[in-house]
PDB file of N, CA and C and ligand atoms in Angstrom:
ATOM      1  N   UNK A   1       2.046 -13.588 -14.331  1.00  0.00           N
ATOM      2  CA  UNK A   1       2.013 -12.912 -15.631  1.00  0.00           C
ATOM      3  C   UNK A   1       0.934 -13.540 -16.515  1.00  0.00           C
ATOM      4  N   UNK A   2       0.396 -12.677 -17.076  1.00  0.00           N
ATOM      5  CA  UNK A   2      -0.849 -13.095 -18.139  1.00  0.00           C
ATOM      6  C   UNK A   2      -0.322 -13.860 -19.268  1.00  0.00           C
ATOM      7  N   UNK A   3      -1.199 -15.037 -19.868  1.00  0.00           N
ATOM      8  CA  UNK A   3      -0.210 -16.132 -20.510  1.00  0.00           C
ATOM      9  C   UNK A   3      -1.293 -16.073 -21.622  1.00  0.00           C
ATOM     10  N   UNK A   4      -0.892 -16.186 -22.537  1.00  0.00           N
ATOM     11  CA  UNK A   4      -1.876 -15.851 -24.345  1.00  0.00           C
ATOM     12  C   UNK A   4      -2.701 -17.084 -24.124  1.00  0.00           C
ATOM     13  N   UNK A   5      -4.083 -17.030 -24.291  1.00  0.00           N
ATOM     14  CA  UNK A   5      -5.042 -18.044 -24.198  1.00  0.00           C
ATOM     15  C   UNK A   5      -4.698 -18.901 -25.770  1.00  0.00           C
ATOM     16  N   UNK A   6      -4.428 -18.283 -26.687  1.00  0.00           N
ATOM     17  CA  UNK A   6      -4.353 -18.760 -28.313  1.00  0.00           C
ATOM     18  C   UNK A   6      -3.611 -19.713 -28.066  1.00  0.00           C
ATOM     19  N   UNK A   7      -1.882 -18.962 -27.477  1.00  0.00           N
ATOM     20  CA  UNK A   7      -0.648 -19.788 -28.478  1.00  0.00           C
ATOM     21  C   UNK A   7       0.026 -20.090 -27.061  1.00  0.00           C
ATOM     22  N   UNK A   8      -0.490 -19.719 -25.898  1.00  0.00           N
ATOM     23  CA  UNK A   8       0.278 -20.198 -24.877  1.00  0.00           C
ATOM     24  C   UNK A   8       1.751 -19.275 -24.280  1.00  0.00           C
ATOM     25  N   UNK A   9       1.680 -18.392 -24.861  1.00  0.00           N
ATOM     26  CA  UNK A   9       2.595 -17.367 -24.964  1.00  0.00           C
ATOM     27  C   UNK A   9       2.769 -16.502 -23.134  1.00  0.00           C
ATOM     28  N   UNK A  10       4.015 -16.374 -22.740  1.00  0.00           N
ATOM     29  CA  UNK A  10       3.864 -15.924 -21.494  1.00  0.00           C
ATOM     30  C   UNK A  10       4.010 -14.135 -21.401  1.00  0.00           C
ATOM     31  N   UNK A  11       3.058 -13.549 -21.863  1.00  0.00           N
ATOM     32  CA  UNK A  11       3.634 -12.013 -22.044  1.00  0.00           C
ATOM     33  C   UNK A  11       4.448 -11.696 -21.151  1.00  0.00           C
ATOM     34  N   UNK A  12       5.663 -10.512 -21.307  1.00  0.00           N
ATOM     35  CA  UNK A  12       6.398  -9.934 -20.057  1.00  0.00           C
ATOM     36  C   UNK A  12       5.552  -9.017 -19.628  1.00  0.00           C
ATOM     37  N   UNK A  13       6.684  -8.815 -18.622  1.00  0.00           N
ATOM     38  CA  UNK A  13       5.731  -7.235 -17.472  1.00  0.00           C
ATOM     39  C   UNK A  13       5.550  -6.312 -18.916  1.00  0.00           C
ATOM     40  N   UNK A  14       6.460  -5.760 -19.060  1.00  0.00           N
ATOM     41  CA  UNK A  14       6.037  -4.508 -20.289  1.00  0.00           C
ATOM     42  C   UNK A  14       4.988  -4.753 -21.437  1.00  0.00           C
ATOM     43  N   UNK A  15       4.754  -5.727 -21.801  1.00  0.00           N
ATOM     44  CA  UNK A  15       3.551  -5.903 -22.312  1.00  0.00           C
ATOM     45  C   UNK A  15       2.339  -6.108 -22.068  1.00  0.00           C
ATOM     46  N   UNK A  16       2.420  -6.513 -20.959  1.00  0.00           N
ATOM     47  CA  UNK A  16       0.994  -6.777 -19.967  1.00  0.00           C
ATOM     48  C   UNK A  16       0.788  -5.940 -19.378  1.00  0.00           C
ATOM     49  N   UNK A  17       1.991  -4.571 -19.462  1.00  0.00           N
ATOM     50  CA  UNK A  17       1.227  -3.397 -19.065  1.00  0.00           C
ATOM     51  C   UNK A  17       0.646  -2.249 -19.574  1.00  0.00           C
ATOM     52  N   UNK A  18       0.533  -2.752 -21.060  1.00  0.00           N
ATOM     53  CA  UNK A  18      -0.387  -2.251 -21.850  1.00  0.00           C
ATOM     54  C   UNK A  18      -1.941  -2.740 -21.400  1.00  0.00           C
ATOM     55  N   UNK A  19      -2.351  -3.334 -21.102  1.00  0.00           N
ATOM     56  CA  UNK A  19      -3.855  -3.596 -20.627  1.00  0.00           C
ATOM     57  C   UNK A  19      -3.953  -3.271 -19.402  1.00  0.00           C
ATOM     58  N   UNK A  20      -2.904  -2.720 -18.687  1.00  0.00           N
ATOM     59  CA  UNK A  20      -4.075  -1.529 -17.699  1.00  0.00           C
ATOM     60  C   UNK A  20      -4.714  -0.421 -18.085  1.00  0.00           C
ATOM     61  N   UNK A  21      -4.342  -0.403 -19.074  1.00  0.00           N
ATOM     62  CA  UNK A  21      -4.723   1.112 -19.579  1.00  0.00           C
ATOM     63  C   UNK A  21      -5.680   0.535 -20.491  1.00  0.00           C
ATOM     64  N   UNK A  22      -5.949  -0.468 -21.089  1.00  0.00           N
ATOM     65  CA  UNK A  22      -6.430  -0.765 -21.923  1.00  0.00           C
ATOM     66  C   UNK A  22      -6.760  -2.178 -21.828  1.00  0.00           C
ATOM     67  N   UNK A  23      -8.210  -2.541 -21.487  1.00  0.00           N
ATOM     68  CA  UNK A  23      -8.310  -3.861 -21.504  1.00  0.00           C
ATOM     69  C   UNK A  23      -8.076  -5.131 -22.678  1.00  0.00           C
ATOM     70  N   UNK A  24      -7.771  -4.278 -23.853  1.00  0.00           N
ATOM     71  CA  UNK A  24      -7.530  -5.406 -24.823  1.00  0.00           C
ATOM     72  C   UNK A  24      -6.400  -5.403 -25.360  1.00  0.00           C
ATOM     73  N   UNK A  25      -5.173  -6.231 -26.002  1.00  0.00           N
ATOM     74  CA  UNK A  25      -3.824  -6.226 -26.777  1.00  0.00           C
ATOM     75  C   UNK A  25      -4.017  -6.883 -27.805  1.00  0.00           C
ATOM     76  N   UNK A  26      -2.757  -7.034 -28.406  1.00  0.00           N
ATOM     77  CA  UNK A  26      -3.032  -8.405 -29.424  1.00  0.00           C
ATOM     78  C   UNK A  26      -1.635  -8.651 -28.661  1.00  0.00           C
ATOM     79  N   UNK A  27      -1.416 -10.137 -28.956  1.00  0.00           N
ATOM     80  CA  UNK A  27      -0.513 -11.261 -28.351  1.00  0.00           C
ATOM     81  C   UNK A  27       0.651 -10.613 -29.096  1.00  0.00           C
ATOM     82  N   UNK A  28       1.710 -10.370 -28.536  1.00  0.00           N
ATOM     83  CA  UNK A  28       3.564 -10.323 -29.334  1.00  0.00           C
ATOM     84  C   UNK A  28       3.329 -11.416 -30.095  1.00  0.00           C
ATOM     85  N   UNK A  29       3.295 -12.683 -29.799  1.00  0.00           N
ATOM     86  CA  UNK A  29       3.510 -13.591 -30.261  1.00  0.00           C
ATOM     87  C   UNK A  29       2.351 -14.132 -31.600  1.00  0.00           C
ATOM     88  N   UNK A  30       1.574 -14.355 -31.500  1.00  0.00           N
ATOM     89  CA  UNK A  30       0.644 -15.094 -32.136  1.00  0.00           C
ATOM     90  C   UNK A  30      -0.499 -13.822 -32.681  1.00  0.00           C
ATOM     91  N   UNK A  31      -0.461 -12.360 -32.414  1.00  0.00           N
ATOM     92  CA  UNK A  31      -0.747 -11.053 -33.254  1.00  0.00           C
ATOM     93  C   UNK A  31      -2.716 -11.225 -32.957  1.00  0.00           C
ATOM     94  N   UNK A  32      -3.038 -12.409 -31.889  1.00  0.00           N
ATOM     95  CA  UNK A  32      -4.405 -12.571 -31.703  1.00  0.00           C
ATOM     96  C   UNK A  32      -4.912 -11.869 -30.583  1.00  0.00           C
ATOM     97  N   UNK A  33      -5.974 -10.675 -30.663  1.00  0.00           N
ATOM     98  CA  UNK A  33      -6.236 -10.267 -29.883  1.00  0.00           C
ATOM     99  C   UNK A  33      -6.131 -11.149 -28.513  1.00  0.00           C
ATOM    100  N   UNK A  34      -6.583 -10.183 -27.360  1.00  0.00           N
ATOM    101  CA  UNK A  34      -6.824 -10.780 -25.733  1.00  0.00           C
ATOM    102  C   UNK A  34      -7.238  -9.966 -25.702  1.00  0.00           C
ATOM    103  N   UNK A  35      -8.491 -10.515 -24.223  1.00  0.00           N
ATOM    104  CA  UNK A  35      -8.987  -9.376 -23.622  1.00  0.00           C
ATOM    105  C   UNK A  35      -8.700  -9.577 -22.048  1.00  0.00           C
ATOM    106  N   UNK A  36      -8.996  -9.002 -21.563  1.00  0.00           N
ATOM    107  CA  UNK A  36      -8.955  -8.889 -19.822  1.00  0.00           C
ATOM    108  C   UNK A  36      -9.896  -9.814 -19.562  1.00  0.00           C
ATOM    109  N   UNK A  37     -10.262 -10.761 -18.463  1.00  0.00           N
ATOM    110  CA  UNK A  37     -10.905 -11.632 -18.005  1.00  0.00           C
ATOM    111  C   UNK A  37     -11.770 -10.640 -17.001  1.00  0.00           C
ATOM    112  N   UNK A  38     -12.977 -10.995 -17.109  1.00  0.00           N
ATOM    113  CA  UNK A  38     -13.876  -9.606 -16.278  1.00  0.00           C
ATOM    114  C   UNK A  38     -13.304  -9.633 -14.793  1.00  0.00           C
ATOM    115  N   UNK A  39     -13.217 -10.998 -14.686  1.00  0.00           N
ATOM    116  CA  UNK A  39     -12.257 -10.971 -13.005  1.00  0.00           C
ATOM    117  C   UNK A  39     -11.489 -10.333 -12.791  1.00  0.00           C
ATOM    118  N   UNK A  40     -10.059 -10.055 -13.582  1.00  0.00           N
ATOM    119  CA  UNK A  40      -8.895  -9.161 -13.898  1.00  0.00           C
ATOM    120  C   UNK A  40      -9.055  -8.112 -13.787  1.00  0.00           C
ATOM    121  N   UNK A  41     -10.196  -7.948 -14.510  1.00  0.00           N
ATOM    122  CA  UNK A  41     -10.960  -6.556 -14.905  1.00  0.00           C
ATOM    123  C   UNK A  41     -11.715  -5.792 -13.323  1.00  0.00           C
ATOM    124  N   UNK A  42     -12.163  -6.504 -13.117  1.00  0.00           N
ATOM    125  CA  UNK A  42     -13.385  -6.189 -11.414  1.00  0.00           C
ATOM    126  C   UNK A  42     -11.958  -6.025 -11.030  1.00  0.00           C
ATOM    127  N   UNK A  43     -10.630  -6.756 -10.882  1.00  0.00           N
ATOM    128  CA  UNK A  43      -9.708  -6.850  -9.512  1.00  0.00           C
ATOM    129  C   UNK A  43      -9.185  -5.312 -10.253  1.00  0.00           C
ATOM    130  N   UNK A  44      -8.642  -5.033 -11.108  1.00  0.00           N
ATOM    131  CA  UNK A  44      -8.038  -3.925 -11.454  1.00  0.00           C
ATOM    132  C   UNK A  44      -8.797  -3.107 -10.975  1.00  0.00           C
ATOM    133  N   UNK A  45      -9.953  -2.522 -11.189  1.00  0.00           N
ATOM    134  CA  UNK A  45     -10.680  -1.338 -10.594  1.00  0.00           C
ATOM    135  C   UNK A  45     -10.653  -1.730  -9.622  1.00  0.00           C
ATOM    136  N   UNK A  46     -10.611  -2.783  -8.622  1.00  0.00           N
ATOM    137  CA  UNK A  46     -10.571  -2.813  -6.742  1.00  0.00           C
ATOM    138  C   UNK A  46      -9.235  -1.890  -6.642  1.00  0.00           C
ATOM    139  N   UNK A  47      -8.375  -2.341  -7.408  1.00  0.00           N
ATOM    140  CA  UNK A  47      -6.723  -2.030  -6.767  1.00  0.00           C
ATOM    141  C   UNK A  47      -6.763  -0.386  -7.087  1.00  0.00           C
ATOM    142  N   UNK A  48      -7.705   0.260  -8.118  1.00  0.00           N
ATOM    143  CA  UNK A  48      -7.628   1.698  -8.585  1.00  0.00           C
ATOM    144  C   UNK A  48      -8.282   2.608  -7.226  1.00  0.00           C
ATOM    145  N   UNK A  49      -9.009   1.821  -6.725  1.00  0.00           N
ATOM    146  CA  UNK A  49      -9.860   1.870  -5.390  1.00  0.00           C
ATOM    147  C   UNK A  49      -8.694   2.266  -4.214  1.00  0.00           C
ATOM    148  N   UNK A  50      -7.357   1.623  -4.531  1.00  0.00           N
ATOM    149  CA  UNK A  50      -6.135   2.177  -3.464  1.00  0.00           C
ATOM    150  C   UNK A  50      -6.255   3.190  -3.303  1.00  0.00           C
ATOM    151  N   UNK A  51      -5.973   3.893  -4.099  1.00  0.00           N
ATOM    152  CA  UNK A  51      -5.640   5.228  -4.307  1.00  0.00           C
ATOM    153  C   UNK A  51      -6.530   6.040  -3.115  1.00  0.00           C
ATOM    154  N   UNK A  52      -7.664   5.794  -2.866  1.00  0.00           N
ATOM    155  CA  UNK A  52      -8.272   6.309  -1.886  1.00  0.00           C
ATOM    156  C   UNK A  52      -7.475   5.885  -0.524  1.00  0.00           C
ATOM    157  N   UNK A  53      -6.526   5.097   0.152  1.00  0.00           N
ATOM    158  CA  UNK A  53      -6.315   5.200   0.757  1.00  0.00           C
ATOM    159  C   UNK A  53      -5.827   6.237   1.654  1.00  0.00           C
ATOM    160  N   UNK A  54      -4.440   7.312   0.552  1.00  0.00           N
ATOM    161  CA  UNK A  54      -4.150   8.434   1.226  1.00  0.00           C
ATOM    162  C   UNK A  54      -5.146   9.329   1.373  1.00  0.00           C
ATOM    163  N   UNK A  55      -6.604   9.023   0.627  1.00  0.00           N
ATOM    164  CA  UNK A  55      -7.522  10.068   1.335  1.00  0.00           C
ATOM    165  C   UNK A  55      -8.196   9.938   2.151  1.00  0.00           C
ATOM    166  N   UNK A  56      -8.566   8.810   2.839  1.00  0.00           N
ATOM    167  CA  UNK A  56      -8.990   8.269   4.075  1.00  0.00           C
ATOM    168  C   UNK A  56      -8.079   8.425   5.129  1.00  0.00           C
ATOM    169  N   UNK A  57      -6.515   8.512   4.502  1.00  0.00           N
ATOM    170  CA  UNK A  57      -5.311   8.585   6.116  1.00  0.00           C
ATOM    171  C   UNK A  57      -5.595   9.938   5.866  1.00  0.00           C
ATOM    172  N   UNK A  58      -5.854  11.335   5.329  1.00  0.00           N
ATOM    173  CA  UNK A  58      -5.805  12.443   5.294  1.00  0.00           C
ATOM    174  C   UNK A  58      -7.139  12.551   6.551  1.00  0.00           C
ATOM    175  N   UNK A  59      -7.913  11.990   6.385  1.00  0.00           N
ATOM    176  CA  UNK A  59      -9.292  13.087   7.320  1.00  0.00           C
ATOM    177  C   UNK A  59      -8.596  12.195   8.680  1.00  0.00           C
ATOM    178  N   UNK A  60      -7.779  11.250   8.726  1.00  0.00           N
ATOM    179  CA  UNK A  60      -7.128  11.070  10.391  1.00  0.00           C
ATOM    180  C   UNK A  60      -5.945  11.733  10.928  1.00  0.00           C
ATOM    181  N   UNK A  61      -4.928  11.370   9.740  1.00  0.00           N
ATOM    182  CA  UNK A  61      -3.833  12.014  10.576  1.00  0.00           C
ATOM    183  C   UNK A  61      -3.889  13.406   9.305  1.00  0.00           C
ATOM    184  N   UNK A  62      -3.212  14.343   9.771  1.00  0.00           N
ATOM    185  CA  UNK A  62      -3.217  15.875   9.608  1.00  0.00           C
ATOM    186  C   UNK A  62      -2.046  15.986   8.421  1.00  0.00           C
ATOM    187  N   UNK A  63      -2.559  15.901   6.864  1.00  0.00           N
ATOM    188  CA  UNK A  63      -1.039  15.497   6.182  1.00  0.00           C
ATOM    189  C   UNK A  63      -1.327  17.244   5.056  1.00  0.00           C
ATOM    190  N   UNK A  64      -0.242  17.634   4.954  1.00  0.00           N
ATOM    191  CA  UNK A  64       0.741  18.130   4.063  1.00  0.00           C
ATOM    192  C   UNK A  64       0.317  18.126   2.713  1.00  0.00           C
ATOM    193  N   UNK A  65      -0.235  19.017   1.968  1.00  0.00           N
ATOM    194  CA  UNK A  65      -0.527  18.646   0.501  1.00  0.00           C
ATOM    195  C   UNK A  65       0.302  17.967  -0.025  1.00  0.00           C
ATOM    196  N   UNK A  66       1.670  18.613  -0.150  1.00  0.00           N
ATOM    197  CA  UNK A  66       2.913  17.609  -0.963  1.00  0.00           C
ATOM    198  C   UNK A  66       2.924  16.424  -0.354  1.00  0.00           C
ATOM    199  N   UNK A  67       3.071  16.288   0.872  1.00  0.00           N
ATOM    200  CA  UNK A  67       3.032  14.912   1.005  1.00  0.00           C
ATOM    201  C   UNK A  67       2.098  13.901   0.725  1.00  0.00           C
ATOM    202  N   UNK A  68       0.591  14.434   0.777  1.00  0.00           N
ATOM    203  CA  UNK A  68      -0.861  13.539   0.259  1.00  0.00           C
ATOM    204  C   UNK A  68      -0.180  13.374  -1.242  1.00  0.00           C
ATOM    205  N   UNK A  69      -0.275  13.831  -1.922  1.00  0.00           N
ATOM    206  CA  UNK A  69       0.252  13.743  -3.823  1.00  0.00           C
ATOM    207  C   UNK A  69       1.190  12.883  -3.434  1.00  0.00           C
ATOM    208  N   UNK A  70       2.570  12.909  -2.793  1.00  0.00           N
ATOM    209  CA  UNK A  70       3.483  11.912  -2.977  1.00  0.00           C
ATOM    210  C   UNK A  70       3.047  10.852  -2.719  1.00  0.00           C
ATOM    211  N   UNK A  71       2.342  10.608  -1.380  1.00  0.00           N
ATOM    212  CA  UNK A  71       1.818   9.211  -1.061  1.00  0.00           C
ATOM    213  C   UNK A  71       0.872   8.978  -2.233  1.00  0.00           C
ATOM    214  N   UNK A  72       0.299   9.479  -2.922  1.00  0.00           N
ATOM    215  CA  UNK A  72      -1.237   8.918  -3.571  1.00  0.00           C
ATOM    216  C   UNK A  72      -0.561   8.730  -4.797  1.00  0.00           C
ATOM    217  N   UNK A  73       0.677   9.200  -5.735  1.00  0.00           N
ATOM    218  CA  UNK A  73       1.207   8.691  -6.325  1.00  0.00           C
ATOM    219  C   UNK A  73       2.285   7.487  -6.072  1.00  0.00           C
ATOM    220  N   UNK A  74       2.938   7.287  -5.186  1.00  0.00           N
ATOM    221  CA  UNK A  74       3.665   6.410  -4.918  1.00  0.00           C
ATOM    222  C   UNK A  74       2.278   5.074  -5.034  1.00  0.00           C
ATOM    223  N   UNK A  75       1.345   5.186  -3.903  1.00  0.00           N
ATOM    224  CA  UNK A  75       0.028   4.153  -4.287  1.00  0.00           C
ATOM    225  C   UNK A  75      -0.185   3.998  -5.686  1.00  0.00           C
ATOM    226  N   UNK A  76      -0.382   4.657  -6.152  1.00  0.00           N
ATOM    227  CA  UNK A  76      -0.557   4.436  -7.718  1.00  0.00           C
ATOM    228  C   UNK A  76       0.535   3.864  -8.205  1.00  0.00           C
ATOM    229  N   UNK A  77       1.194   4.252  -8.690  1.00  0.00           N
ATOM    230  CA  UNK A  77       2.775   3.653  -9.234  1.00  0.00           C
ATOM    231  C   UNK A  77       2.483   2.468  -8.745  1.00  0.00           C
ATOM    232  N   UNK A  78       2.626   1.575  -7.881  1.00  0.00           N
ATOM    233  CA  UNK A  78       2.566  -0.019  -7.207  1.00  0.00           C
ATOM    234  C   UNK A  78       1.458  -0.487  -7.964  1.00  0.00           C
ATOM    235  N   UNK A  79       0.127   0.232  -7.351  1.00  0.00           N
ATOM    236  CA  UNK A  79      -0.620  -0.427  -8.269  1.00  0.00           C
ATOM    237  C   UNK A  79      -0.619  -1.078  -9.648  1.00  0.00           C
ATOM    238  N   UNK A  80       0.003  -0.027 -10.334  1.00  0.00           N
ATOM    239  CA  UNK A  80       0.090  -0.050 -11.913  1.00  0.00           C
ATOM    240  C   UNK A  80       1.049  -1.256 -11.939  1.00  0.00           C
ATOM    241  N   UNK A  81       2.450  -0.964 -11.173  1.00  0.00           N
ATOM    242  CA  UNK A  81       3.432  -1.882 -11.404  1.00  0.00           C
ATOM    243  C   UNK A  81       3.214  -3.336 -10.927  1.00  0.00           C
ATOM    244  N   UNK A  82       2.533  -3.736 -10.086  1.00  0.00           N
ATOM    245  CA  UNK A  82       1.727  -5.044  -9.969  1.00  0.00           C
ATOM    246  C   UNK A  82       0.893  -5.309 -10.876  1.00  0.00           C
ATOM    247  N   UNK A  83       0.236  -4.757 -11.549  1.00  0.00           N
ATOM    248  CA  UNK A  83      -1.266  -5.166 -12.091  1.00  0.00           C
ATOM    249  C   UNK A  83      -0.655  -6.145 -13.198  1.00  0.00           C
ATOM    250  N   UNK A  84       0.085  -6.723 -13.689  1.00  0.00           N
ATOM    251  CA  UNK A  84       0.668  -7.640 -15.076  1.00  0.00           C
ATOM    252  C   UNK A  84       0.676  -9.280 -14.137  1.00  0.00           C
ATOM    253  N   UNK A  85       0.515  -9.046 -12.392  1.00  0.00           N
ATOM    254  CA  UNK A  85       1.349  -9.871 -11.770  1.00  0.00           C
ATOM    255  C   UNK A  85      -0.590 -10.403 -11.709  1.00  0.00           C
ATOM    256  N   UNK A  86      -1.392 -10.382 -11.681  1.00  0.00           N
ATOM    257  CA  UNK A  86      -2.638 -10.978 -11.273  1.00  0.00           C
ATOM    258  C   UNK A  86      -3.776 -10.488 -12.703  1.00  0.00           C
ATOM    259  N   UNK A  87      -3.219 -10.457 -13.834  1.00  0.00           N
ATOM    260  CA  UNK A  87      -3.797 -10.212 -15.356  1.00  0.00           C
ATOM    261  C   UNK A  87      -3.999 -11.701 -15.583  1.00  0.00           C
ATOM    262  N   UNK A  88      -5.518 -11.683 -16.524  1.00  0.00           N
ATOM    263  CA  UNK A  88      -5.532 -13.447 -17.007  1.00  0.00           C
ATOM    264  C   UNK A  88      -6.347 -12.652 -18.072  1.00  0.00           C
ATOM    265  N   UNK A  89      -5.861 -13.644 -19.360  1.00  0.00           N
ATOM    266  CA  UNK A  89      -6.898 -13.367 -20.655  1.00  0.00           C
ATOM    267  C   UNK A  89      -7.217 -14.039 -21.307  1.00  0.00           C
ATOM    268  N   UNK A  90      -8.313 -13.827 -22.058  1.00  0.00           N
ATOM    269  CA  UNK A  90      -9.532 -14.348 -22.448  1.00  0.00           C
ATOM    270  C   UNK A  90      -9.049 -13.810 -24.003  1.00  0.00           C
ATOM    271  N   UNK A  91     -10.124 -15.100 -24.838  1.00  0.00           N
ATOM    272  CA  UNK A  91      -9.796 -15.006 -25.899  1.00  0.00           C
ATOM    273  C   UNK A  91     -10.901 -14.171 -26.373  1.00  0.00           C
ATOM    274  N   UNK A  92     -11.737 -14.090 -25.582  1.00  0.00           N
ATOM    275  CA  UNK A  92     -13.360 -13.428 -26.199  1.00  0.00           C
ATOM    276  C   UNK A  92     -13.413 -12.317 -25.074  1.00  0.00           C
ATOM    277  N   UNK A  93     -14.197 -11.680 -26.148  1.00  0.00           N
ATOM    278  CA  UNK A  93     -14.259 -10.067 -24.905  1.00  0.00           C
ATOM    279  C   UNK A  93     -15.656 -10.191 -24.426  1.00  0.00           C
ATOM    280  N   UNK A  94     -15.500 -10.814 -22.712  1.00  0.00           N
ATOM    281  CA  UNK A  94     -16.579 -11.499 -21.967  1.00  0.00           C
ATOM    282  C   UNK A  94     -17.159 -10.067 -21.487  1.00  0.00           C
ATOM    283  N   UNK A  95     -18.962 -10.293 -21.209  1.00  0.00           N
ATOM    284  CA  UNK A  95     -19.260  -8.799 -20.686  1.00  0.00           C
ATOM    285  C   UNK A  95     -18.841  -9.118 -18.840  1.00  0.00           C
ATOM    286  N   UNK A  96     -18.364  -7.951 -18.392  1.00  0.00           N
ATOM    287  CA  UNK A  96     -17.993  -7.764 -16.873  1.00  0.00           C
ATOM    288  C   UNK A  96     -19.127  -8.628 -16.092  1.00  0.00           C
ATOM    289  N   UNK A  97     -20.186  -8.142 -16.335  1.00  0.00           N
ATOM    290  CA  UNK A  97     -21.783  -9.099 -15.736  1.00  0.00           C
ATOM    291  C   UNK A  97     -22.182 -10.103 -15.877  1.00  0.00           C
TER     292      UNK A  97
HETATM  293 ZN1   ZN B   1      -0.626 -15.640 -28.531  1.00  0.00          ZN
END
């Protein structure tokens, strides 16, 4: 879990899952911005990169529209629901490069 660079603060899952969607918060605790660590940041778009998996198993094995959507959302959903578990932040909003 992503831990407040300021005040030392350990955000929960539900708050740290405001910065997938959004690379910056301010701390529950200490009301000081964070930003995503560009690392965090690069790994989050790798993991958004899943999502292509059910379309790579589609041109092998022979799948089912409903079933491609279920799988490619179920991938998603995990994704999202991990991403709080490998978040680190920065007190300064570092450029990605
Ligand atoms: Zn804080």
């Amino acid at each position: 879990m992503p831990i407040c660079q300021n005040c030392g603060y350990q955000w929960r899952w539900s708050e740290s899952l405001k910065l997938t969607f959004n690379y910056k918060s301010t701390c529950p605790n200490c009301n000081k911005k964070q930003y995503l660590t560009p690392k965090a940041r690069k790994r989050s778009s790798l993991s958004s990169m899943l999502v292509l998996i059910p379309l790579a198993c589609s041109t092998v094995i022979n799948m089912s529209l409903p079933f491609y959507f279920v799988f490619s959302l179920v991938i998603f959903s995990i994704t999202i629901l991990l991403s709080p578990f490998y978040i680190q932040l920065s007190n300064e909003d570092e450029p990605l490069w």
